[in-house]
Amino acid sequence: MIYNENVKVVSNTLIASNTYEAILESVSISKEVKPGQFVNILPSSDFSMLMRRPMSVSSSNKDLISIIYKVVGEGTKIMSEWEKGNKIDIIGPLGNFWDNSNKKTPVIIGGGVGVAPILFLHNYFKKELIVHHIIMGARNKNEHFLKHSIKGQSYCILTTDDGSLGIKGNVLNGIDMIENIEECKFFV
């Protein structure tokens, strides 16, 4: 079911270079949203642009959802100025859900703020105890907000274009770190 909901900003935090995570109190959407889905946001009640801003949901927990976004235009600039307690008009959940991995080890890949829906899937797999790997790319270490780890059953491989964190190169260079690649199923 799709809802039009006025949500309350719980927090809006700078988590990496020009990248924010907003946590929103959502009674209805939080109970329905699944990994891969998004919400359409009206950044403010007096927003002059015709279209809302689509933002992937990066997590959902009880009555909360979070989004990760980078300031690139007028809408996201307004969003970066949200304060705790602000009311925001959103519509969702929209889009499709990524299904399970059919007995193969999933490898989920994303870069920059495009990693938001990937994080939701990553956390869903962790909750369901599904062994998987995540590869996240960025231009440099200042754009990352996860920890590089190639220990244990599930890997979190970070790549940077300049080599300042994790593997030097793009996300495809991170694939070389995964053993038995033929047993993996890729979610892109």
Tab-separated table of C-alpha atoms in Angstrom:
chain	number	residue	atom	x	y	z
A	1	MET	CA	0.000	0.000	0.000
A	2	ILE	CA	1.203	3.539	-0.781
A	3	TYR	CA	0.816	6.300	1.821
A	4	ASN	CA	1.005	10.089	1.775
A	5	GLU	CA	2.384	10.839	5.209
A	6	ASN	CA	3.575	13.894	7.132
A	7	VAL	CA	6.656	12.613	8.925
A	8	LYS	CA	8.748	14.222	11.652
A	9	VAL	CA	12.508	14.744	11.294
A	10	VAL	CA	14.219	12.873	14.146
A	11	SER	CA	17.736	13.772	12.995
A	12	ASN	CA	19.556	15.064	9.925
A	13	THR	CA	23.274	14.383	10.195
A	14	LEU	CA	26.290	15.015	7.964
A	15	ILE	CA	27.841	11.510	7.668
A	16	ALA	CA	30.441	12.065	4.915
A	17	SER	CA	31.603	14.800	2.573
A	18	ASN	CA	28.417	16.674	1.528
A	19	THR	CA	26.385	13.533	2.385
A	20	TYR	CA	23.578	13.445	4.943
A	21	GLU	CA	21.475	10.811	6.678
A	22	ALA	CA	17.978	11.909	7.666
A	23	ILE	CA	16.003	9.776	10.102
A	24	LEU	CA	12.266	10.316	9.802
A	25	GLU	CA	9.467	9.190	12.118
A	26	SER	CA	7.003	7.394	9.871
A	27	VAL	CA	4.104	5.439	11.328
A	28	SER	CA	2.779	3.896	8.091
A	29	ILE	CA	5.565	3.804	5.478
A	30	SER	CA	8.065	2.326	7.962
A	31	LYS	CA	5.886	-0.769	8.372
A	32	GLU	CA	5.545	-1.415	4.627
A	33	VAL	CA	8.867	-0.413	3.030
A	34	LYS	CA	11.275	-3.094	1.822
A	35	PRO	CA	14.853	-3.009	0.481
A	36	GLY	CA	14.968	-1.407	-2.966
A	37	GLN	CA	11.983	0.872	-2.430
A	38	PHE	CA	11.955	4.671	-2.215
A	39	VAL	CA	9.875	7.652	-1.119
A	40	ASN	CA	8.998	10.890	-2.917
A	41	ILE	CA	9.767	13.900	-0.748
A	42	LEU	CA	8.438	17.434	-0.782
A	43	PRO	CA	11.533	19.197	0.682
A	44	SER	CA	9.456	22.027	2.168
A	45	SER	CA	5.849	23.190	2.100
A	46	ASP	CA	6.783	26.134	-0.117
A	47	PHE	CA	9.026	24.169	-2.510
A	48	SER	CA	8.593	25.827	-5.919
A	49	MET	CA	9.654	22.927	-8.167
A	50	LEU	CA	6.963	20.838	-9.796
A	51	MET	CA	8.338	17.407	-8.865
A	52	ARG	CA	9.098	15.883	-5.494
A	53	ARG	CA	12.544	14.436	-4.834
A	54	PRO	CA	12.773	10.613	-5.017
A	55	MET	CA	15.023	9.177	-2.292
A	56	SER	CA	15.874	5.545	-1.673
A	57	VAL	CA	15.140	4.293	1.814
A	58	SER	CA	18.356	3.139	3.466
A	59	SER	CA	16.780	1.597	6.571
A	60	SER	CA	13.548	0.973	8.415
A	61	ASN	CA	13.166	0.152	12.084
A	62	LYS	CA	9.888	0.280	14.006
A	63	ASP	CA	8.432	3.749	13.293
A	64	LEU	CA	11.597	5.135	11.682
A	65	ILE	CA	12.991	5.259	8.163
A	66	SER	CA	16.244	6.776	7.002
A	67	ILE	CA	17.443	8.235	3.729
A	68	ILE	CA	20.967	9.077	2.622
A	69	TYR	CA	21.402	11.961	0.222
A	70	LYS	CA	24.019	14.281	-1.234
A	71	VAL	CA	23.404	18.010	-1.666
A	72	VAL	CA	23.396	18.580	-5.445
A	73	GLY	CA	20.565	21.044	-6.079
A	74	GLU	CA	17.886	23.250	-4.574
A	75	GLY	CA	15.769	20.389	-3.183
A	76	THR	CA	18.608	18.591	-1.403
A	77	LYS	CA	19.990	21.939	-0.171
A	78	ILE	CA	16.628	22.548	1.545
A	79	MET	CA	16.723	19.005	2.930
A	80	SER	CA	20.214	19.583	4.407
A	81	GLU	CA	18.687	22.400	6.478
A	82	TRP	CA	15.977	20.235	8.039
A	83	GLU	CA	15.971	20.404	11.815
A	84	LYS	CA	14.745	17.993	14.457
A	85	GLY	CA	10.956	18.237	14.712
A	86	ASN	CA	10.334	19.597	11.193
A	87	LYS	CA	7.322	18.041	9.438
A	88	ILE	CA	7.963	16.709	5.931
A	89	ASP	CA	5.422	15.484	3.339
A	90	ILE	CA	6.439	12.151	1.776
A	91	ILE	CA	4.763	9.505	-0.402
A	92	GLY	CA	5.750	5.841	-0.322
A	93	PRO	CA	6.795	3.169	-0.331
A	94	LEU	CA	7.313	3.168	-4.099
A	95	GLY	CA	9.292	0.839	-6.363
A	96	ASN	CA	10.146	-2.831	-6.118
A	97	PHE	CA	11.682	-5.134	-3.527
A	98	TRP	CA	14.837	-7.166	-4.148
A	99	ASP	CA	14.128	-10.814	-3.550
A	100	ASN	CA	16.311	-13.447	-1.885
A	101	SER	CA	19.375	-14.972	-3.475
A	102	ASN	CA	18.365	-18.564	-4.312
A	103	LYS	CA	21.034	-20.475	-2.355
A	104	LYS	CA	23.924	-18.395	-3.719
A	105	THR	CA	25.998	-15.841	-1.886
A	106	PRO	CA	24.697	-12.395	-2.858
A	107	VAL	CA	27.171	-9.671	-3.772
A	108	ILE	CA	25.553	-6.250	-3.560
A	109	ILE	CA	27.326	-3.351	-5.252
A	110	GLY	CA	26.825	0.397	-5.102
A	111	GLY	CA	28.661	3.666	-5.185
A	112	GLY	CA	28.306	7.088	-3.601
A	113	VAL	CA	24.816	7.896	-2.373
A	114	GLY	CA	23.546	5.165	-4.722
A	115	VAL	CA	24.481	2.821	-1.914
A	116	ALA	CA	21.409	3.848	0.171
A	117	PRO	CA	19.112	1.050	-1.061
A	118	ILE	CA	22.068	-1.334	-0.972
A	119	LEU	CA	22.513	-0.627	2.750
A	120	PHE	CA	18.871	-1.486	3.367
A	121	LEU	CA	19.359	-4.820	1.577
A	122	HIS	CA	22.650	-5.394	3.432
A	123	ASN	CA	20.934	-4.898	6.803
A	124	TYR	CA	17.992	-7.072	5.710
A	125	PHE	CA	20.428	-9.890	4.837
A	126	LYS	CA	22.192	-9.465	8.204
A	127	LYS	CA	18.861	-9.675	10.042
A	128	GLU	CA	17.898	-12.793	8.077
A	129	LEU	CA	21.389	-14.298	8.679
A	130	ILE	CA	22.067	-14.497	4.919
A	131	VAL	CA	25.797	-14.601	4.178
A	132	HIS	CA	26.543	-11.916	1.601
A	133	HIS	CA	29.147	-9.402	0.468
A	134	ILE	CA	28.824	-5.656	-0.043
A	135	ILE	CA	31.092	-3.587	-2.281
A	136	MET	CA	30.803	0.180	-1.977
A	137	GLY	CA	32.738	2.668	-4.068
A	138	ALA	CA	33.495	6.367	-3.680
A	139	ARG	CA	35.895	8.969	-5.043
A	140	ASN	CA	37.891	9.168	-1.787
A	141	LYS	CA	37.814	8.180	1.898
A	142	ASN	CA	35.871	11.325	2.858
A	143	GLU	CA	32.834	10.012	0.962
A	144	HIS	CA	32.706	6.654	2.797
A	145	PHE	CA	30.661	6.009	5.935
A	146	LEU	CA	31.132	2.231	6.364
A	147	LYS	CA	34.171	0.272	7.564
A	148	HIS	CA	36.275	-1.818	5.182
A	149	SER	CA	36.296	-5.445	6.401
A	150	ILE	CA	37.284	-8.634	4.615
A	151	LYS	CA	37.070	-10.818	7.718
A	152	GLY	CA	34.447	-13.426	8.554
A	153	GLN	CA	31.828	-14.841	6.193
A	154	SER	CA	30.431	-11.543	4.902
A	155	TYR	CA	32.777	-8.946	3.437
A	156	CYS	CA	32.349	-5.179	3.353
A	157	ILE	CA	34.745	-4.060	0.645
A	158	LEU	CA	35.311	-0.356	0.144
A	159	THR	CA	36.938	1.070	-2.952
A	160	THR	CA	38.160	4.581	-3.683
A	161	ASP	CA	39.194	6.092	-6.990
A	162	ASP	CA	42.294	7.613	-5.381
A	163	GLY	CA	43.204	4.607	-3.159
A	164	SER	CA	42.811	6.601	0.080
A	165	LEU	CA	40.684	3.809	1.650
A	166	GLY	CA	40.216	0.133	0.873
A	167	ILE	CA	40.907	-1.011	-2.677
A	168	LYS	CA	42.190	1.497	-5.240
A	169	GLY	CA	39.832	1.701	-8.206
A	170	ASN	CA	36.102	1.327	-8.725
A	171	VAL	CA	33.665	-1.267	-7.396
A	172	LEU	CA	34.665	-3.727	-10.111
A	173	ASN	CA	38.166	-3.819	-8.598
A	174	GLY	CA	36.547	-4.900	-5.326
A	175	ILE	CA	35.184	-8.035	-6.939
A	176	ASP	CA	38.718	-9.454	-7.150
A	177	MET	CA	38.742	-9.667	-3.342
A	178	ILE	CA	35.906	-12.180	-3.244
A	179	GLU	CA	36.855	-15.842	-3.348
A	180	ASN	CA	34.727	-18.331	-5.321
A	181	ILE	CA	33.162	-15.577	-7.384
A	182	GLU	CA	31.288	-18.105	-9.508
A	183	GLU	CA	29.144	-18.971	-6.463
A	184	CYS	CA	27.943	-15.398	-6.050
A	185	LYS	CA	24.842	-13.699	-7.410
A	186	PHE	CA	25.192	-9.994	-8.114
A	187	PHE	CA	22.630	-7.346	-7.175
A	188	VAL	CA	23.412	-4.051	-8.901
